[in-house]
Short mmCIF file of C-alpha atoms and ligand atoms in Angstrom, two decimals:
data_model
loop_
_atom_site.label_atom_id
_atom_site.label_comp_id
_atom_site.label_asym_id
_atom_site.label_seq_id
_atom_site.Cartn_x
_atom_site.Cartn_y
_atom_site.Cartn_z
CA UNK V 1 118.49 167.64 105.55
CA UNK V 2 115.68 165.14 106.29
CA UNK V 3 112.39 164.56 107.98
CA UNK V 4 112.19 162.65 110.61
CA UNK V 5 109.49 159.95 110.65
CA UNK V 6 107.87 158.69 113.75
CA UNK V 7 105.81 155.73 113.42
CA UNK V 8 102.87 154.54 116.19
CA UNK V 9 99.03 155.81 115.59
CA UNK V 10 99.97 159.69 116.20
CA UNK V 11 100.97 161.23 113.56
CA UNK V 12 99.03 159.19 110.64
CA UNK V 13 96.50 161.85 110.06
CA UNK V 14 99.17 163.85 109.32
CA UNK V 15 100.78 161.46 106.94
CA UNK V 16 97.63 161.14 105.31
CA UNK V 17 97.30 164.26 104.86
CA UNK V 18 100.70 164.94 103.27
CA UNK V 19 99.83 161.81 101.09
CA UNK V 20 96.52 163.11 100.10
CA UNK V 21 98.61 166.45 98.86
CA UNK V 22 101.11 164.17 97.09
CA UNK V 23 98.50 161.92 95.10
CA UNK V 24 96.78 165.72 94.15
CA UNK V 25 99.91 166.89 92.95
CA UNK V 26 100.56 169.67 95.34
CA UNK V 27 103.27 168.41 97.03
CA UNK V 28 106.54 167.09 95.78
CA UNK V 29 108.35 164.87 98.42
CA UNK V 30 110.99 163.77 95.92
CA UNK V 31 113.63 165.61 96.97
CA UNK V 32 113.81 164.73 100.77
CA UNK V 33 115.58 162.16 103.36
CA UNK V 34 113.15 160.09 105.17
CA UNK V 35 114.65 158.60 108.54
CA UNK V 36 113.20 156.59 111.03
CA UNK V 37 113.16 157.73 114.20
CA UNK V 38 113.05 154.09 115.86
CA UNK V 39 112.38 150.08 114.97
CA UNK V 40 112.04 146.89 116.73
CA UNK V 41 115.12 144.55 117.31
CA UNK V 42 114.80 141.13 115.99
CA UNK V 43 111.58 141.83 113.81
CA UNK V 44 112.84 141.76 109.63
CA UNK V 45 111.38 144.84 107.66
CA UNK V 46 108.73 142.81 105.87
CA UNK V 47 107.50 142.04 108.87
CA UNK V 48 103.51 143.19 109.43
CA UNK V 49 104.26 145.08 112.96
CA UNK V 50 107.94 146.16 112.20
CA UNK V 51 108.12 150.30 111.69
CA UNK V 52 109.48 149.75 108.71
CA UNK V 53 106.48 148.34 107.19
CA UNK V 54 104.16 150.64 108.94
CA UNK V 55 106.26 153.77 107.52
CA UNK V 56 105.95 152.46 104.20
CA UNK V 57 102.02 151.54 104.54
CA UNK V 58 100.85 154.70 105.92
CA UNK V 59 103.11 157.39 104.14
CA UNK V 60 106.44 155.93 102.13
CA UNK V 61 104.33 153.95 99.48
CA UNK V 62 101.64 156.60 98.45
CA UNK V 63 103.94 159.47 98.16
CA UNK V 64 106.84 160.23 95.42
CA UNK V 65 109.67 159.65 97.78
CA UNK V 66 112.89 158.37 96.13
CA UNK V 67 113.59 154.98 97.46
CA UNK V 68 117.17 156.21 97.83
CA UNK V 69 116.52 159.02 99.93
CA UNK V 70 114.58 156.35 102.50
CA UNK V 71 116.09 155.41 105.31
CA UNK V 72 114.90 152.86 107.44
CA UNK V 73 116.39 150.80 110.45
CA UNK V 74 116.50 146.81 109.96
CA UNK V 75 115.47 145.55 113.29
CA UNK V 76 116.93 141.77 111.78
CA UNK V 77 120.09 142.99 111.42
CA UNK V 78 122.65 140.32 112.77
CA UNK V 79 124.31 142.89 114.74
CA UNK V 80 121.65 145.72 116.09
CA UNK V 81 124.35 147.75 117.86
CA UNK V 82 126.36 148.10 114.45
CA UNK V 83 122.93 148.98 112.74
CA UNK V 84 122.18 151.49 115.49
CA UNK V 85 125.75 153.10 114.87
CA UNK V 86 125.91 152.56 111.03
CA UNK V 87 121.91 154.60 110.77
CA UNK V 88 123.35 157.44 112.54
CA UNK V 89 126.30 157.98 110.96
CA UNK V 90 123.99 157.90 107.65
CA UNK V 91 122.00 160.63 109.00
CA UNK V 92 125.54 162.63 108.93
CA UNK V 93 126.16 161.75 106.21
CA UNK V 94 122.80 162.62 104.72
CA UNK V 95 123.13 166.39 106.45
CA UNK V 96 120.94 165.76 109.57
CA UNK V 97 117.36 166.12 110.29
CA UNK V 98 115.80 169.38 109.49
CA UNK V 99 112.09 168.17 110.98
CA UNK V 100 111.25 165.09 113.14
CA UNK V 101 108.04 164.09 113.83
CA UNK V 102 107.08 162.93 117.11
CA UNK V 103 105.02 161.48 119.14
CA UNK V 104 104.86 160.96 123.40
CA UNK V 105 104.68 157.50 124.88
CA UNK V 106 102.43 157.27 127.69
CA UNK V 107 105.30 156.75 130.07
CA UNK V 108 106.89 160.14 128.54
CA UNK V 109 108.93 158.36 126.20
CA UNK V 110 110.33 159.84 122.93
CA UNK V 111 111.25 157.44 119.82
CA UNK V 112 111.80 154.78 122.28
CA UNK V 113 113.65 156.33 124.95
CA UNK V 114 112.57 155.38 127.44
CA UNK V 115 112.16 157.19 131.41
CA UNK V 116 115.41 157.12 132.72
CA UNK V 117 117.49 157.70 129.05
CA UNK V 118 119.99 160.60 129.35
CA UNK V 119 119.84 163.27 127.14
CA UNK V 120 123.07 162.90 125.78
CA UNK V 121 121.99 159.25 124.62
CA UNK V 122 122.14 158.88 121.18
CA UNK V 123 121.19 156.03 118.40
CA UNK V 124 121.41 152.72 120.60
CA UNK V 125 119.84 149.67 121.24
CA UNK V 126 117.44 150.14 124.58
CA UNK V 127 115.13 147.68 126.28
CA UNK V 128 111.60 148.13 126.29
CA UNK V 129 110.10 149.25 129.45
CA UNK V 130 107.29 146.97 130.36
CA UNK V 131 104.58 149.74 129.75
CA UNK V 132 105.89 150.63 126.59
CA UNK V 133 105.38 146.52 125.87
CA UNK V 134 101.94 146.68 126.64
CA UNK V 135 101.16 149.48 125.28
CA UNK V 136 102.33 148.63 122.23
CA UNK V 137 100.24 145.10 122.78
CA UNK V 138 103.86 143.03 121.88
CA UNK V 139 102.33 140.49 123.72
CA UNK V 140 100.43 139.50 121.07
CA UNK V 141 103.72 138.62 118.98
CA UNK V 142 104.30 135.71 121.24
CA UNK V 143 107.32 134.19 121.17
CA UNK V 144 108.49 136.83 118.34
CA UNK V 145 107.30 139.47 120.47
CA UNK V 146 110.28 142.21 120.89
CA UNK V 147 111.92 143.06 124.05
CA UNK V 148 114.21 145.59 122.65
CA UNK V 149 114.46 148.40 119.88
CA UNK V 150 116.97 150.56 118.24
CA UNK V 151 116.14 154.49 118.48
CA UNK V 152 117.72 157.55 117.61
CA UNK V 153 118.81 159.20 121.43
CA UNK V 154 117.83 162.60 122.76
CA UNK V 155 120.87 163.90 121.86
CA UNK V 156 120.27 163.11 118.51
CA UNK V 157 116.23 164.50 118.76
CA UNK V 158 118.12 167.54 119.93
CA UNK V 159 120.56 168.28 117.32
CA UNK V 160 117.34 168.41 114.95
CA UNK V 161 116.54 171.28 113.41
CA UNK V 162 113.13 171.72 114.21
CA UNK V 163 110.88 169.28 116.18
CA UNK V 164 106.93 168.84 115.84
CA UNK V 165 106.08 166.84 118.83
CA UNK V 166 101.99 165.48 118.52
CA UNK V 167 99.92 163.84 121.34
CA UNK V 168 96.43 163.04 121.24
CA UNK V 169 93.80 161.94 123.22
CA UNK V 170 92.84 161.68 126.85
CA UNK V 171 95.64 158.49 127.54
CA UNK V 172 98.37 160.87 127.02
CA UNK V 173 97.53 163.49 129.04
CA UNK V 174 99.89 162.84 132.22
CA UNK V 175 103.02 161.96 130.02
CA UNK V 176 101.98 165.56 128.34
CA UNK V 177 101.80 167.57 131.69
CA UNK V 178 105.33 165.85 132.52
CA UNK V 179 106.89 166.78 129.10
CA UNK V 180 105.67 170.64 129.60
CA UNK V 181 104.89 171.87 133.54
CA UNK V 182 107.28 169.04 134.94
CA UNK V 183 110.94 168.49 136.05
CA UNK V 184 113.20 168.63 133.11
CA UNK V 185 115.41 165.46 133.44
CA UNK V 186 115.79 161.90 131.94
CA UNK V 187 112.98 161.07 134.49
CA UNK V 188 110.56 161.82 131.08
CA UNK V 189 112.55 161.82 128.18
CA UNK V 190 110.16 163.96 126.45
CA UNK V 191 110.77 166.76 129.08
CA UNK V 192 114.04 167.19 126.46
CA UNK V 193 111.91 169.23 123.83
CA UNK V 194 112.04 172.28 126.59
CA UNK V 195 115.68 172.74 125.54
CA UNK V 196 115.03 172.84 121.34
CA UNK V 197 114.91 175.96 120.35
CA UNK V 198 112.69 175.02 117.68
CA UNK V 199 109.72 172.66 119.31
CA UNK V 200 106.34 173.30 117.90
CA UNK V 201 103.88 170.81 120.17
CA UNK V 202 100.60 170.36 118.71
CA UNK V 203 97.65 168.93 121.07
CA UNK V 204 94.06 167.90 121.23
CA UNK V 205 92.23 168.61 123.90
CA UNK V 206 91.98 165.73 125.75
CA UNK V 207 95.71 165.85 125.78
CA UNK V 208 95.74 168.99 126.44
CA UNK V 209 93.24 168.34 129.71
CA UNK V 210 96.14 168.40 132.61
CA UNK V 211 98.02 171.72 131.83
CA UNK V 212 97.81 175.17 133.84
CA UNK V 213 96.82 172.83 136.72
CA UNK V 214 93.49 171.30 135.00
CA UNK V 215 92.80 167.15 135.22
C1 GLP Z 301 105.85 154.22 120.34
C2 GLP Z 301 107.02 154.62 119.44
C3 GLP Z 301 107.11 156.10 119.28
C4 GLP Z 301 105.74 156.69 119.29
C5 GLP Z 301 105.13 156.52 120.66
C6 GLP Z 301 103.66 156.87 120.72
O1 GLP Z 301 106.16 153.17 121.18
N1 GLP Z 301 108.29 154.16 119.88
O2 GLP Z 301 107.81 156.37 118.07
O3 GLP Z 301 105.81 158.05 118.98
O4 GLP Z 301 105.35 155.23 121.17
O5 GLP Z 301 102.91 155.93 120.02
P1 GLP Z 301 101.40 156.24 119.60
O6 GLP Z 301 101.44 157.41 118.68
O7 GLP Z 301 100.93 154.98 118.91
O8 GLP Z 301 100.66 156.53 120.85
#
């Protein structure tokens, strides 16, 4: 069983903290699967906005994990589809994911499933929805800048053991409303955590602001 690693600017307080534990010697992270939940297609591991890199900066390099209980997704690989199918069956393989991490896209997304994903997608290659793009400020890549990404599916979020969803800040208050008070359906992907049986969703208040009919 593994934990389930979300990159983006959401949960690194919470990988700091975990790394601040490790580096005092009260935690031991030795033992455990990392996976990724998502990556890029067409950007190499080493390169400076690829998940890969940001997992490794912000937790995977100042904590004891073995290197081969890290799993990450190679957004170069010459064939993404056969990297998409290849990661998941490592998961299997590797006993599943006991706790992913995640955050909420703006747009409601999950990992990078986006609106409009099914919930019995799994590990694929999607396109990026133009939010997510901009968002994400891909633009700024230029002519490297990615219009596609491999991501674990909902179906695959689902089978999870337990799932820690985070959101912060005021930006992310719609896409949180629509995950908890609106329609479940692929029409906000993160609407899906309704039917774990295990979600824990932790909020700030500004994401909080639209529930119970506030905002
Ligand atoms: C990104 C990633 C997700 C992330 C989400 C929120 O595009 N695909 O893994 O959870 O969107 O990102 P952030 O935490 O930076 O707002």
């Amino acid at each position: 069983m593994g934990l389930g690693l979300a990159a983006g600017s959401t949960p690194r307080p919470l990988y700091a903290e975990l790394a601040r534990r490790c580096e005092a010697g009260a935690l031991d992270l030795s033992r455990v699967d990392f996976f990724a939940l998502d990556e890029y297609v067409g950007l190499a591991p080493e390169h400076p906005r690829s998940f890969h890199r940001e997992l490794e900066r912000v937790l995977l390099s100042r904590v004891n994990a073995d290197p081969a209980r890290v799993h990450l997704l190679a957004g170069d690989a010459p064939d993404p589809e056969a990297e998409a199918a290849a990661y998941e069956a490592r998961i299997a393989r590797r006993g599943g994911i006991g706790l992913q991490i995640l955050g909420v896209g703006r747009n409601g997304h999950l990992g990078f499933n986006e609106p409009g994903s099914s919930f019995a997608s799994r590990t694929r290659v999607v396109e990026l929805a133009p939010e997510t793009r901009a968002a994400n400020r891909l633009e700024e890549l230029g002519d490297e800048a990615p219009t596609h990404a491999i991501t674990l599916g909902i179906a695959n979020l689902l089978e999870a053991r337990a799932l820690l969803v985070l959101a912060t800040g005021p930006a992310k208050a719609p896409a949180v409303s629509a995950m908890l008070e609106g329609p479940v359906g692929p029409a906000c992907p993160a609407s899906a955590v309704r039917g774990h049986g295990d979600a824990t969703v932790l909020l700030d208040r500004e994401a909080a602001a639209g529930l119970g009919g506030r905002g």
